[in-house]
Amino acid sequence: MIIFLVLALSLTALILATTVFGQGNEVVAGYLLLIGFLGVALSTYVLFQTRRRILRLRIVAPSITTTIECKKCGFKSVREFQRGDYIFKEVEPCQKCSDKMLITAISREVKEKERVPSRLV
């Protein structure tokens, strides 16, 4: 919020600088131009850094998989989780023996964070 306030004041200083310059006071106009440009530059820099930080902190939902198994022939299949899946639910027929298959596992892929090895000094 304060960033937008500084940006508005900086733009006001730039507009005021052009008005003062038209009245013949070049020294004050120069200072107002300097303040205005510095304020605009710093405000835009902080806004872009904040946006970059927000994009970096986005949470990516891990993929959830469903394991389907045939109890008769032992055939296993893994597919994406579908809404309504639960363990021991009977689903499509087996590709090998045409018997009903059961959902035996629902799991989520956990991605481990890369660890930076510590340096011994």
PDB file of C-alpha atoms in Angstrom:
ATOM      1  CA  MET A   1       0.000   0.000   0.000  1.00  0.00           C
ATOM      2  CA  ILE A   2       2.796   2.403   0.878  1.00  0.00           C
ATOM      3  CA  ILE A   3       4.443   1.639  -2.457  1.00  0.00           C
ATOM      4  CA  PHE A   4       1.455   3.053  -4.321  1.00  0.00           C
ATOM      5  CA  LEU A   5       1.473   6.128  -2.089  1.00  0.00           C
ATOM      6  CA  VAL A   6       5.153   6.761  -2.884  1.00  0.00           C
ATOM      7  CA  LEU A   7       4.434   6.211  -6.579  1.00  0.00           C
ATOM      8  CA  ALA A   8       1.569   8.730  -6.498  1.00  0.00           C
ATOM      9  CA  LEU A   9       3.699  11.308  -4.667  1.00  0.00           C
ATOM     10  CA  SER A  10       6.526  10.793  -7.155  1.00  0.00           C
ATOM     11  CA  LEU A  11       4.226  11.358 -10.100  1.00  0.00           C
ATOM     12  CA  THR A  12       2.878  14.464  -8.367  1.00  0.00           C
ATOM     13  CA  ALA A  13       6.454  15.727  -7.936  1.00  0.00           C
ATOM     14  CA  LEU A  14       7.092  15.213 -11.661  1.00  0.00           C
ATOM     15  CA  ILE A  15       3.961  17.134 -12.622  1.00  0.00           C
ATOM     16  CA  LEU A  16       4.792  19.885 -10.136  1.00  0.00           C
ATOM     17  CA  ALA A  17       8.331  20.079 -11.577  1.00  0.00           C
ATOM     18  CA  THR A  18       6.978  20.896 -15.030  1.00  0.00           C
ATOM     19  CA  THR A  19       4.746  23.596 -13.533  1.00  0.00           C
ATOM     20  CA  VAL A  20       7.604  25.144 -11.539  1.00  0.00           C
ATOM     21  CA  PHE A  21       9.913  24.976 -14.559  1.00  0.00           C
ATOM     22  CA  GLY A  22       7.335  26.940 -16.578  1.00  0.00           C
ATOM     23  CA  GLN A  23       7.404  29.659 -13.922  1.00  0.00           C
ATOM     24  CA  GLY A  24      11.166  30.047 -14.312  1.00  0.00           C
ATOM     25  CA  ASN A  25      12.456  28.406 -11.133  1.00  0.00           C
ATOM     26  CA  GLU A  26      14.860  25.835 -12.617  1.00  0.00           C
ATOM     27  CA  VAL A  27      16.616  24.844  -9.357  1.00  0.00           C
ATOM     28  CA  VAL A  28      13.416  23.775  -7.590  1.00  0.00           C
ATOM     29  CA  ALA A  29      12.216  22.088 -10.784  1.00  0.00           C
ATOM     30  CA  GLY A  30      15.475  20.112 -10.944  1.00  0.00           C
ATOM     31  CA  TYR A  31      15.101  18.882  -7.378  1.00  0.00           C
ATOM     32  CA  LEU A  32      11.474  17.932  -7.972  1.00  0.00           C
ATOM     33  CA  LEU A  33      12.477  16.035 -11.135  1.00  0.00           C
ATOM     34  CA  LEU A  34      15.175  14.190  -9.192  1.00  0.00           C
ATOM     35  CA  ILE A  35      12.776  13.286  -6.377  1.00  0.00           C
ATOM     36  CA  GLY A  36      10.084  12.249  -8.860  1.00  0.00           C
ATOM     37  CA  PHE A  37      12.313   9.995 -10.969  1.00  0.00           C
ATOM     38  CA  LEU A  38      13.937   8.380  -7.925  1.00  0.00           C
ATOM     39  CA  GLY A  39      10.527   7.710  -6.374  1.00  0.00           C
ATOM     40  CA  VAL A  40       9.132   6.204  -9.569  1.00  0.00           C
ATOM     41  CA  ALA A  41      12.238   4.050 -10.060  1.00  0.00           C
ATOM     42  CA  LEU A  42      12.254   2.750  -6.486  1.00  0.00           C
ATOM     43  CA  SER A  43       8.508   2.093  -6.472  1.00  0.00           C
ATOM     44  CA  THR A  44       8.571   0.113  -9.712  1.00  0.00           C
ATOM     45  CA  TYR A  45      11.614  -1.846  -8.518  1.00  0.00           C
ATOM     46  CA  VAL A  46       9.887  -2.809  -5.263  1.00  0.00           C
ATOM     47  CA  LEU A  47       6.695  -3.751  -7.126  1.00  0.00           C
ATOM     48  CA  PHE A  48       8.590  -6.045  -9.514  1.00  0.00           C
ATOM     49  CA  GLN A  49      10.529  -7.656  -6.655  1.00  0.00           C
ATOM     50  CA  THR A  50       7.305  -8.285  -4.740  1.00  0.00           C
ATOM     51  CA  ARG A  51       5.705  -9.825  -7.821  1.00  0.00           C
ATOM     52  CA  ARG A  52       8.735 -12.071  -8.349  1.00  0.00           C
ATOM     53  CA  ARG A  53       8.612 -13.238  -4.737  1.00  0.00           C
ATOM     54  CA  ILE A  54       4.905 -14.066  -5.003  1.00  0.00           C
ATOM     55  CA  LEU A  55       5.469 -16.062  -8.199  1.00  0.00           C
ATOM     56  CA  ARG A  56       8.307 -17.981  -6.555  1.00  0.00           C
ATOM     57  CA  LEU A  57       6.166 -18.876  -3.521  1.00  0.00           C
ATOM     58  CA  ARG A  58       3.345 -20.437  -5.502  1.00  0.00           C
ATOM     59  CA  ILE A  59       2.418 -23.863  -4.225  1.00  0.00           C
ATOM     60  CA  VAL A  60       2.263 -26.583  -6.843  1.00  0.00           C
ATOM     61  CA  ALA A  61      -0.209 -29.324  -6.034  1.00  0.00           C
ATOM     62  CA  PRO A  62       1.496 -32.733  -6.187  1.00  0.00           C
ATOM     63  CA  SER A  63       0.066 -35.287  -8.577  1.00  0.00           C
ATOM     64  CA  ILE A  64      -2.102 -37.997  -7.042  1.00  0.00           C
ATOM     65  CA  THR A  65      -2.112 -41.470  -8.591  1.00  0.00           C
ATOM     66  CA  THR A  66      -4.506 -44.382  -8.223  1.00  0.00           C
ATOM     67  CA  THR A  67      -3.258 -47.976  -8.334  1.00  0.00           C
ATOM     68  CA  ILE A  68      -5.767 -50.470  -9.725  1.00  0.00           C
ATOM     69  CA  GLU A  69      -5.198 -54.211  -9.293  1.00  0.00           C
ATOM     70  CA  CYS A  70      -6.928 -57.362 -10.493  1.00  0.00           C
ATOM     71  CA  LYS A  71      -7.284 -59.891  -7.667  1.00  0.00           C
ATOM     72  CA  LYS A  72      -7.724 -62.806 -10.077  1.00  0.00           C
ATOM     73  CA  CYS A  73      -4.662 -62.467 -12.344  1.00  0.00           C
ATOM     74  CA  GLY A  74      -2.587 -59.862 -10.437  1.00  0.00           C
ATOM     75  CA  PHE A  75      -2.515 -57.269 -13.260  1.00  0.00           C
ATOM     76  CA  LYS A  76      -1.691 -53.763 -11.986  1.00  0.00           C
ATOM     77  CA  SER A  77      -2.443 -50.418 -13.567  1.00  0.00           C
ATOM     78  CA  VAL A  78      -1.615 -46.884 -12.411  1.00  0.00           C
ATOM     79  CA  ARG A  79      -3.634 -43.861 -13.514  1.00  0.00           C
ATOM     80  CA  GLU A  80      -4.364 -40.298 -12.453  1.00  0.00           C
ATOM     81  CA  PHE A  81      -6.670 -39.887  -9.469  1.00  0.00           C
ATOM     82  CA  GLN A  82     -10.273 -39.219 -10.424  1.00  0.00           C
ATOM     83  CA  ARG A  83     -12.843 -37.603  -8.183  1.00  0.00           C
ATOM     84  CA  GLY A  84     -14.798 -40.324  -6.390  1.00  0.00           C
ATOM     85  CA  ASP A  85     -11.929 -42.836  -6.205  1.00  0.00           C
ATOM     86  CA  TYR A  86     -11.591 -44.731  -2.942  1.00  0.00           C
ATOM     87  CA  ILE A  87      -9.773 -47.872  -1.836  1.00  0.00           C
ATOM     88  CA  PHE A  88     -11.536 -51.195  -2.619  1.00  0.00           C
ATOM     89  CA  LYS A  89     -13.776 -49.507  -5.192  1.00  0.00           C
ATOM     90  CA  GLU A  90     -14.575 -51.777  -8.134  1.00  0.00           C
ATOM     91  CA  VAL A  91     -13.658 -50.130 -11.414  1.00  0.00           C
ATOM     92  CA  GLU A  92     -13.272 -51.104 -15.077  1.00  0.00           C
ATOM     93  CA  PRO A  93     -12.781 -54.752 -16.085  1.00  0.00           C
ATOM     94  CA  CYS A  94      -9.278 -56.241 -16.297  1.00  0.00           C
ATOM     95  CA  GLN A  95      -7.541 -56.073 -19.688  1.00  0.00           C
ATOM     96  CA  LYS A  96      -6.273 -59.652 -19.331  1.00  0.00           C
ATOM     97  CA  CYS A  97      -9.045 -61.685 -17.703  1.00  0.00           C
ATOM     98  CA  SER A  98     -12.082 -59.322 -17.897  1.00  0.00           C
ATOM     99  CA  ASP A  99     -12.683 -59.651 -14.133  1.00  0.00           C
ATOM    100  CA  LYS A 100     -13.505 -56.540 -12.083  1.00  0.00           C
ATOM    101  CA  MET A 101     -10.461 -54.603 -10.835  1.00  0.00           C
ATOM    102  CA  LEU A 102     -10.153 -52.937  -7.413  1.00  0.00           C
ATOM    103  CA  ILE A 103      -8.452 -49.726  -6.380  1.00  0.00           C
ATOM    104  CA  THR A 104      -5.707 -50.866  -3.994  1.00  0.00           C
ATOM    105  CA  ALA A 105      -3.774 -47.644  -3.368  1.00  0.00           C
ATOM    106  CA  ILE A 106      -4.091 -43.900  -3.707  1.00  0.00           C
ATOM    107  CA  SER A 107      -0.795 -42.080  -3.341  1.00  0.00           C
ATOM    108  CA  ARG A 108       0.767 -38.686  -3.814  1.00  0.00           C
ATOM    109  CA  GLU A 109       4.165 -38.071  -5.377  1.00  0.00           C
ATOM    110  CA  VAL A 110       6.381 -36.228  -2.906  1.00  0.00           C
ATOM    111  CA  LYS A 111       9.211 -34.277  -4.452  1.00  0.00           C
ATOM    112  CA  GLU A 112      12.196 -34.010  -2.143  1.00  0.00           C
ATOM    113  CA  LYS A 113      13.843 -30.627  -1.830  1.00  0.00           C
ATOM    114  CA  GLU A 114      17.392 -30.376  -3.053  1.00  0.00           C
ATOM    115  CA  ARG A 115      19.793 -30.113  -0.179  1.00  0.00           C
ATOM    116  CA  VAL A 116      22.835 -27.937  -0.372  1.00  0.00           C
ATOM    117  CA  PRO A 117      25.822 -29.836   1.014  1.00  0.00           C
ATOM    118  CA  SER A 118      27.450 -28.044   3.892  1.00  0.00           C
ATOM    119  CA  ARG A 119      31.051 -27.044   3.396  1.00  0.00           C
ATOM    120  CA  LEU A 120      33.615 -27.822   6.001  1.00  0.00           C
ATOM    121  CA  VAL A 121      35.946 -24.927   6.632  1.00  0.00           C
TER     122      VAL A 121
END
